[in-house]
Short mmCIF file of C-alpha atoms and ligand atoms in Angstrom, two decimals:
data_model
loop_
_atom_site.label_atom_id
_atom_site.label_comp_id
_atom_site.label_asym_id
_atom_site.label_seq_id
_atom_site.Cartn_x
_atom_site.Cartn_y
_atom_site.Cartn_z
CA MET Z 1 -0.08 -0.06 0.06
CA LEU Z 2 1.11 3.48 -0.72
CA ILE Z 3 1.42 5.19 2.65
CA ARG Z 4 2.82 8.41 1.47
CA LYS Z 5 3.62 9.72 -2.02
CA PRO Z 6 6.91 11.72 -2.15
CA ASP Z 7 5.47 15.05 -3.41
CA ASP Z 8 2.23 15.04 -1.44
CA ILE Z 9 1.87 18.33 0.34
CA PRO Z 10 1.02 17.28 3.90
CA SER Z 11 -2.24 19.15 4.87
CA SER Z 12 -0.47 20.12 8.05
CA GLU Z 13 1.72 22.33 5.97
CA ILE Z 14 -1.22 23.99 4.20
CA THR Z 15 -3.81 24.39 6.71
CA PRO Z 16 -2.32 25.95 9.81
CA LYS Z 17 -0.33 28.42 7.76
CA ALA Z 18 -3.43 29.41 5.82
CA ALA Z 19 -5.64 29.44 8.91
CA TYR Z 20 -2.99 31.64 10.66
CA LEU Z 21 -2.72 33.96 7.84
CA SER Z 22 -6.33 34.70 7.67
CA ARG Z 23 -7.74 34.18 11.09
CA ARG Z 24 -10.21 37.11 10.76
CA GLN Z 25 -11.77 35.79 7.67
CA PHE Z 26 -12.17 32.38 9.28
CA LEU Z 27 -13.88 33.90 12.28
CA THR Z 28 -16.40 35.52 9.86
CA GLY Z 29 -17.03 32.05 8.36
CA ALA Z 30 -17.45 30.52 11.69
CA ALA Z 31 -19.84 33.06 12.84
CA ALA Z 32 -21.91 32.55 9.71
CA ALA Z 33 -21.83 28.81 10.21
CA GLY Z 34 -22.85 29.23 13.90
CA ALA Z 35 -25.81 31.41 12.88
CA ALA Z 36 -26.92 28.91 10.29
CA LEU Z 37 -26.72 26.08 12.89
CA ALA Z 38 -28.61 28.30 15.42
CA GLY Z 39 -31.23 28.95 12.80
CA GLY Z 40 -31.50 25.27 12.13
CA PHE Z 41 -31.53 25.84 8.34
CA TYR Z 42 -28.87 23.31 7.62
CA LEU Z 43 -29.67 20.64 10.20
CA ARG Z 44 -30.78 17.56 8.47
CA SER Z 45 -31.81 14.25 10.05
CA ASN Z 46 -29.31 11.46 9.82
CA SER Z 47 -32.07 8.81 9.50
CA HIS Z 48 -32.63 7.65 5.97
CA ASP Z 49 -36.33 7.70 4.92
CA GLU Z 50 -37.76 6.53 1.75
CA SER Z 51 -37.69 9.88 0.14
CA VAL Z 52 -33.88 9.86 0.21
CA VAL Z 53 -32.36 8.32 -3.02
CA GLN Z 54 -28.88 6.97 -2.34
CA ALA Z 55 -27.94 8.06 -5.90
CA SER Z 56 -24.17 7.51 -5.75
CA GLY Z 57 -23.28 4.36 -7.82
CA GLU Z 58 -26.43 4.37 -10.05
CA LYS Z 59 -25.77 3.87 -13.67
CA LEU Z 60 -26.18 6.78 -16.05
CA THR Z 61 -27.59 6.14 -19.58
CA GLY Z 62 -27.83 8.18 -22.87
CA ILE Z 63 -24.47 9.70 -22.38
CA THR Z 64 -22.85 11.20 -25.60
CA LYS Z 65 -19.21 11.38 -26.40
CA SER Z 66 -17.61 14.87 -26.61
CA LYS Z 67 -15.18 16.25 -29.13
CA TYR Z 68 -13.59 18.03 -26.12
CA SER Z 69 -12.41 14.82 -24.55
CA SER Z 70 -8.75 13.99 -24.02
CA THR Z 71 -7.45 10.79 -25.83
CA GLU Z 72 -5.20 10.06 -22.74
CA LYS Z 73 -6.03 6.98 -20.70
CA PRO Z 74 -8.46 7.68 -17.84
CA THR Z 75 -7.28 7.11 -14.26
CA SER Z 76 -8.92 4.20 -12.53
CA PHE Z 77 -12.26 4.67 -10.85
CA LYS Z 78 -10.61 3.46 -7.65
CA ASP Z 79 -7.95 6.05 -7.69
CA ILE Z 80 -10.45 8.89 -8.67
CA THR Z 81 -12.64 7.96 -5.75
CA ASN Z 82 -9.78 7.24 -3.17
CA TYR Z 83 -7.44 10.12 -3.60
CA ASN Z 84 -9.42 13.16 -3.02
CA ASN Z 85 -9.41 16.60 -1.68
CA TYR Z 86 -12.65 17.26 0.16
CA TYR Z 87 -11.74 19.27 3.26
CA GLU Z 88 -15.27 19.33 4.59
CA PHE Z 89 -14.77 15.62 5.37
CA SER Z 90 -11.03 15.35 5.96
CA THR Z 91 -7.77 16.87 4.86
CA ASP Z 92 -6.45 13.31 4.44
CA LYS Z 93 -6.69 12.05 0.78
CA TYR Z 94 -7.92 8.57 1.54
CA GLU Z 95 -10.60 9.25 4.22
CA PRO Z 96 -13.22 11.34 2.38
CA ASN Z 97 -14.40 8.28 0.34
CA GLY Z 98 -15.79 6.35 3.43
CA MET Z 99 -16.61 9.49 5.30
CA SER Z 100 -18.89 10.83 2.49
CA LYS Z 101 -20.73 7.49 1.86
CA ASP Z 102 -23.93 8.60 3.69
CA PHE Z 103 -23.82 12.30 2.55
CA ARG Z 104 -27.37 12.98 1.38
CA THR Z 105 -27.58 14.42 -2.24
CA ARG Z 106 -31.39 14.10 -2.42
CA PRO Z 107 -33.40 16.29 -2.11
CA TRP Z 108 -31.09 18.90 -3.49
CA SER Z 109 -31.76 22.34 -4.89
CA LEU Z 110 -29.66 25.01 -6.31
CA ALA Z 111 -30.46 28.65 -5.53
CA ILE Z 112 -29.82 31.26 -8.29
CA ASP Z 113 -29.51 34.83 -7.15
CA GLY Z 114 -27.56 38.10 -7.42
CA MET Z 115 -27.75 39.96 -10.77
CA VAL Z 116 -30.46 37.95 -12.49
CA LYS Z 117 -33.88 38.94 -13.90
CA LYS Z 118 -35.43 36.73 -11.38
CA ARG Z 119 -34.14 34.77 -8.40
CA LYS Z 120 -35.10 31.11 -8.46
CA SER Z 121 -34.28 27.73 -7.12
CA LEU Z 122 -33.80 24.67 -9.45
CA ASP Z 123 -34.26 21.18 -8.28
CA ILE Z 124 -31.34 18.83 -9.16
CA ASP Z 125 -33.57 16.67 -11.36
CA SER Z 126 -34.62 19.69 -13.46
CA ILE Z 127 -31.01 20.65 -13.69
CA LEU Z 128 -30.05 17.17 -15.09
CA LYS Z 129 -32.57 17.81 -17.90
CA LEU Z 130 -31.11 21.33 -18.86
CA ALA Z 131 -28.74 19.72 -21.52
CA PRO Z 132 -27.77 16.25 -22.80
CA LEU Z 133 -25.24 14.66 -20.62
CA GLU Z 134 -21.74 14.24 -22.21
CA GLU Z 135 -18.70 12.24 -21.40
CA ARG Z 136 -15.80 14.75 -20.87
CA ILE Z 137 -12.40 13.09 -20.40
CA TYR Z 138 -10.30 15.86 -18.92
CA ARG Z 139 -6.97 16.27 -17.37
CA HIS Z 140 -7.25 17.28 -13.71
CA ARG Z 141 -4.26 19.07 -12.24
CA CYS Z 142 -4.15 19.80 -8.45
CA VAL Z 143 -2.08 22.74 -7.25
CA GLU Z 144 -0.36 20.29 -5.04
CA GLY Z 145 1.58 18.73 -7.94
CA TRP Z 146 -0.35 15.58 -8.89
CA SER Z 147 -2.72 14.97 -11.79
CA MET Z 148 -5.23 12.47 -13.19
CA VAL Z 149 -7.36 11.93 -16.32
CA VAL Z 150 -10.96 11.88 -15.33
CA PRO Z 151 -14.02 10.66 -17.47
CA TRP Z 152 -16.52 13.25 -16.10
CA VAL Z 153 -20.14 13.11 -17.14
CA GLY Z 154 -21.74 16.60 -17.30
CA PHE Z 155 -23.01 19.35 -19.41
CA PRO Z 156 -21.72 22.90 -20.25
CA LEU Z 157 -22.18 25.38 -17.41
CA SER Z 158 -23.39 27.72 -20.19
CA ALA Z 159 -26.72 25.78 -20.19
CA LEU Z 160 -27.28 26.64 -16.59
CA ILE Z 161 -26.28 30.17 -17.06
CA LYS Z 162 -28.87 30.48 -19.80
CA ALA Z 163 -31.53 28.95 -17.76
CA ALA Z 164 -30.56 31.44 -14.85
CA ASP Z 165 -30.93 34.32 -17.17
CA PRO Z 166 -28.32 36.83 -15.74
CA LEU Z 167 -28.40 40.54 -16.31
CA PRO Z 168 -25.96 41.80 -19.10
CA SER Z 169 -24.12 43.79 -16.38
CA ALA Z 170 -23.16 40.44 -14.55
CA LYS Z 171 -19.43 40.01 -15.10
CA PHE Z 172 -18.75 37.17 -12.60
CA ILE Z 173 -20.39 34.04 -11.34
CA ALA Z 174 -19.99 32.91 -7.74
CA PHE Z 175 -20.53 29.32 -6.41
CA GLN Z 176 -21.11 28.14 -2.93
CA THR Z 177 -20.85 24.49 -1.32
CA ILE Z 178 -23.51 23.26 0.92
CA LEU Z 179 -23.14 23.95 4.71
CA ALA Z 180 -24.09 20.72 6.43
CA PRO Z 181 -21.89 20.55 9.49
CA ASP Z 182 -23.88 17.39 10.75
CA GLU Z 183 -22.75 15.57 7.68
CA MET Z 184 -19.41 17.16 6.99
CA PRO Z 185 -17.39 17.01 10.29
CA ASN Z 186 -14.79 19.54 9.42
CA GLN Z 187 -17.42 22.15 8.98
CA LYS Z 188 -17.54 22.15 12.83
CA ARG Z 189 -13.81 22.88 12.82
CA ASP Z 190 -11.56 25.81 11.79
CA VAL Z 191 -10.05 24.03 8.81
CA LEU Z 192 -11.16 26.42 6.03
CA ALA Z 193 -13.75 29.41 6.08
CA TRP Z 194 -16.97 27.74 5.37
CA PRO Z 195 -18.74 27.35 3.13
CA TYR Z 196 -16.22 26.77 0.53
CA VAL Z 197 -16.78 29.40 -2.32
CA GLU Z 198 -15.38 29.84 -5.82
CA GLY Z 199 -15.86 32.08 -8.77
CA LEU Z 200 -15.23 32.61 -12.48
CA ARG Z 201 -15.22 35.51 -14.84
CA MET Z 202 -18.30 35.22 -17.02
CA ASP Z 203 -16.39 34.53 -20.29
CA GLU Z 204 -14.67 31.70 -18.46
CA ALA Z 205 -17.95 30.31 -17.17
CA MET Z 206 -19.39 30.51 -20.72
CA HIS Z 207 -16.56 28.66 -22.27
CA PRO Z 208 -17.65 25.39 -23.82
CA LEU Z 209 -14.78 23.48 -21.89
CA THR Z 210 -16.43 24.55 -18.54
CA ILE Z 211 -18.81 21.95 -17.28
CA LEU Z 212 -20.98 20.99 -14.33
CA ALA Z 213 -20.24 17.40 -13.64
CA VAL Z 214 -23.00 15.04 -12.39
CA GLY Z 215 -21.33 11.70 -13.17
CA LEU Z 216 -17.96 9.73 -13.38
CA TYR Z 217 -17.24 6.93 -15.79
CA ASP Z 218 -20.93 5.60 -16.33
CA GLN Z 219 -22.20 6.33 -12.90
CA VAL Z 220 -23.89 9.10 -10.81
CA LEU Z 221 -21.14 11.22 -9.43
CA PRO Z 222 -19.69 9.55 -6.31
CA ASN Z 223 -20.22 11.73 -3.10
CA VAL Z 224 -16.56 11.99 -2.68
CA ASP Z 225 -16.11 13.69 -6.09
CA GLY Z 226 -18.66 16.36 -5.29
CA ALA Z 227 -22.20 15.03 -5.71
CA PRO Z 228 -24.59 15.86 -6.81
CA LEU Z 229 -23.26 18.82 -8.77
CA ARG Z 230 -19.60 20.09 -9.04
CA LEU Z 231 -17.65 22.43 -11.27
CA ILE Z 232 -14.90 21.40 -13.66
CA VAL Z 233 -12.76 24.00 -15.36
CA PRO Z 234 -10.03 21.82 -16.92
CA TRP Z 235 -7.48 24.48 -17.57
CA LYS Z 236 -7.42 25.67 -13.95
CA TYR Z 237 -6.17 24.10 -10.88
CA GLY Z 238 -8.31 21.50 -9.18
CA PHE Z 239 -9.48 23.69 -6.28
CA LYS Z 240 -11.53 25.80 -8.72
CA GLY Z 241 -13.71 22.84 -9.11
CA ILE Z 242 -16.05 23.40 -6.19
CA LYS Z 243 -17.98 20.46 -4.95
CA ALA Z 244 -21.62 19.93 -3.86
CA ILE Z 245 -22.92 23.20 -5.09
CA VAL Z 246 -26.09 24.74 -3.64
CA LYS Z 247 -25.83 28.35 -4.84
CA VAL Z 248 -24.78 30.29 -7.86
CA SER Z 249 -24.73 34.07 -7.65
CA PHE Z 250 -24.06 36.62 -10.46
CA ALA Z 251 -22.22 39.82 -9.73
CA ASP Z 252 -20.44 42.77 -11.37
CA LYS Z 253 -17.41 42.44 -8.92
CA MET Z 254 -14.87 39.62 -8.59
CA PRO Z 255 -16.29 37.27 -5.72
CA PRO Z 256 -14.25 35.93 -2.87
CA THR Z 257 -12.67 32.54 -3.32
CA THR Z 258 -11.92 30.20 -0.40
CA TRP Z 259 -8.32 29.63 -1.10
CA ASN Z 260 -7.52 33.19 -2.09
CA VAL Z 261 -9.24 34.30 1.25
CA MET Z 262 -7.14 31.78 3.16
CA ALA Z 263 -3.69 32.50 1.51
CA PRO Z 264 -3.81 35.34 -0.95
CA ASP Z 265 -0.08 35.34 -1.80
CA GLU Z 266 -0.45 31.56 -2.76
CA TYR Z 267 -3.72 31.23 -4.51
CA GLY Z 268 -5.28 33.86 -6.96
CA PHE Z 269 -8.53 34.35 -8.45
CA TYR Z 270 -7.57 32.89 -11.73
CA SER Z 271 -5.53 29.85 -10.77
CA ASN Z 272 -4.74 28.92 -14.32
CA VAL Z 273 -2.37 25.92 -14.56
CA ASN Z 274 0.93 27.57 -15.52
CA PRO Z 275 4.22 25.77 -15.39
CA THR Z 276 6.18 28.96 -15.51
CA VAL Z 277 4.65 30.51 -12.48
CA ASP Z 278 5.60 28.62 -9.42
CA HIS Z 279 3.65 28.38 -6.22
CA PRO Z 280 5.70 30.54 -3.66
CA ARG Z 281 6.65 27.16 -1.85
CA TRP Z 282 7.02 24.73 -4.68
CA SER Z 283 7.52 24.45 -8.46
CA GLN Z 284 4.62 23.95 -10.82
CA ALA Z 285 6.75 22.74 -13.66
CA THR Z 286 6.04 19.09 -13.32
CA GLU Z 287 3.49 16.74 -12.11
CA ARG Z 288 2.95 13.15 -10.84
CA ARG Z 289 0.20 11.14 -12.56
CA ILE Z 290 -1.78 9.27 -9.90
CA GLY Z 291 -1.81 5.46 -10.79
CA ALA Z 292 1.52 5.70 -12.80
CA SER Z 293 4.46 3.50 -11.70
CA LEU Z 294 6.25 4.71 -8.69
CA PHE Z 295 9.38 4.53 -10.99
CA ALA Z 296 7.75 6.66 -13.69
CA PRO Z 297 9.38 10.15 -14.03
CA LYS Z 298 7.20 13.13 -13.28
CA GLN Z 299 5.76 14.64 -16.56
CA PRO Z 300 5.99 18.10 -17.56
CA THR Z 301 2.98 20.35 -16.71
CA LEU Z 302 1.53 22.05 -19.70
CA MET Z 303 0.40 25.54 -20.12
CA PHE Z 304 -3.31 25.98 -19.27
CA ASN Z 305 -3.19 22.16 -18.52
CA GLY Z 306 -3.00 21.42 -22.17
CA TYR Z 307 -5.97 23.54 -23.11
CA SER Z 308 -4.07 26.60 -24.57
CA ASP Z 309 -5.48 26.44 -28.15
CA GLN Z 310 -9.00 26.70 -26.72
CA VAL Z 311 -8.47 29.27 -23.80
CA ALA Z 312 -5.29 31.28 -24.13
CA SER Z 313 -7.29 34.05 -25.89
CA LEU Z 314 -9.39 34.49 -22.72
CA TYR Z 315 -6.22 36.03 -21.09
CA SER Z 316 -4.61 37.97 -23.99
CA GLY Z 317 -3.15 41.10 -22.70
CA MET Z 318 -3.13 40.03 -19.13
CA ASP Z 319 0.07 39.60 -17.00
CA LEU Z 320 -0.32 35.96 -15.87
CA ARG Z 321 2.35 36.48 -13.21
CA LYS Z 322 0.23 39.19 -11.53
CA ASN Z 323 -3.09 37.55 -12.35
CA PHE Z 324 -2.10 34.08 -11.11
N1 MTE B 1 -16.23 22.04 -1.50
C1 MTE B 1 -14.93 21.62 -1.80
N2 MTE B 1 -14.74 21.62 -3.22
C2 MTE B 1 -13.53 21.24 -3.43
C3 MTE B 1 -12.48 20.87 -2.49
C4 MTE B 1 -12.91 20.93 -1.07
O1 MTE B 1 -12.01 20.54 -0.23
N3 MTE B 1 -14.15 21.31 -0.80
N4 MTE B 1 -11.14 20.53 -2.92
C5 MTE B 1 -10.71 21.09 -4.18
C6 MTE B 1 -9.48 20.52 -4.68
S1 MTE B 1 -7.95 21.10 -4.02
C7 MTE B 1 -9.25 19.69 -5.67
S2 MTE B 1 -7.85 19.12 -6.32
C8 MTE B 1 -10.62 19.00 -6.17
C9 MTE B 1 -10.48 17.47 -6.11
O2 MTE B 1 -11.49 16.94 -6.84
P1 MTE B 1 -11.49 15.19 -6.81
O3 MTE B 1 -11.59 14.78 -5.40
O4 MTE B 1 -12.91 14.88 -7.51
O5 MTE B 1 -10.35 14.71 -7.49
O6 MTE B 1 -11.72 19.43 -5.67
C10 MTE B 1 -11.84 20.79 -5.34
N5 MTE B 1 -13.07 21.17 -4.74
MO1 MO B 2 -6.25 20.57 -5.34
#
């Protein structure tokens, strides 16, 4: 068994520093979580009744292939579901799989607010009908220095944005993960400022490569990978791919993002994969492919994670050293 991979960044190195750097932001998050708890909005019973569908593991049908898929060999289902970052459950990579097994993904609704013609809430089953489901085999590059190739099943985020009907003045979209401290034990602890939040510029969000994933291989998305709905932006570091989304908001200002709030010198808003701009504490030039032989050399990291042809124009004229 692989106890420890050489270039894993121990969470103990990331979290305390980040928490220390930004104690104030954390306190704001903790107060918000406490208020939610007191109000009882997020308390959900642990007992499973008949209305709860244990969706994870169910087969998906009618999936079409996409021209946007990579031809690289996908990482195994086992590795994709047992080497995860999901800090709401654990900062360990192997624990979230087991810990998230009973996480409830039904019923589930997505709130749409901010700069929209009309605020609304969409049920997960109606979201699944917004667009045909496609297989998108994408490279997945974590800022920590490892990568995978993941056969996601999903649909373009642009389909949801069209249904949301934002005002033309909206320039950004913000995403929020569920607050469910009874099911996500680390939401009772000062690991990150909860809930996890992320954001994109509207042109990034509308790009055809940007998807909402609802499946993995031919199955409903496993809880550990962000069920029932998570974001995938394949040319950005993995942390932009926020899991278990319950809210999207449209705004004319750049929204806060969890890792930028925790450690602004280390994680920017854009977070485009860029082998020429190192993380302040480690190089981003190479990556270790999960599942590769232990003796395999690390492989070079590609600009925009290999998606330059499709996305470089989004950033023309921008200094990517400044806008990291
Ligand atoms: N809500 C939430 N979303 C999250 C994270 C998290 O801890 N919480 N981790 C991020 C990071 S760092 C990565 S690399 C990817 C991991 O996705 P995977 O577990 O499906 O590989 O999820 C991202 N989305
Ligand atoms: Mo990551």
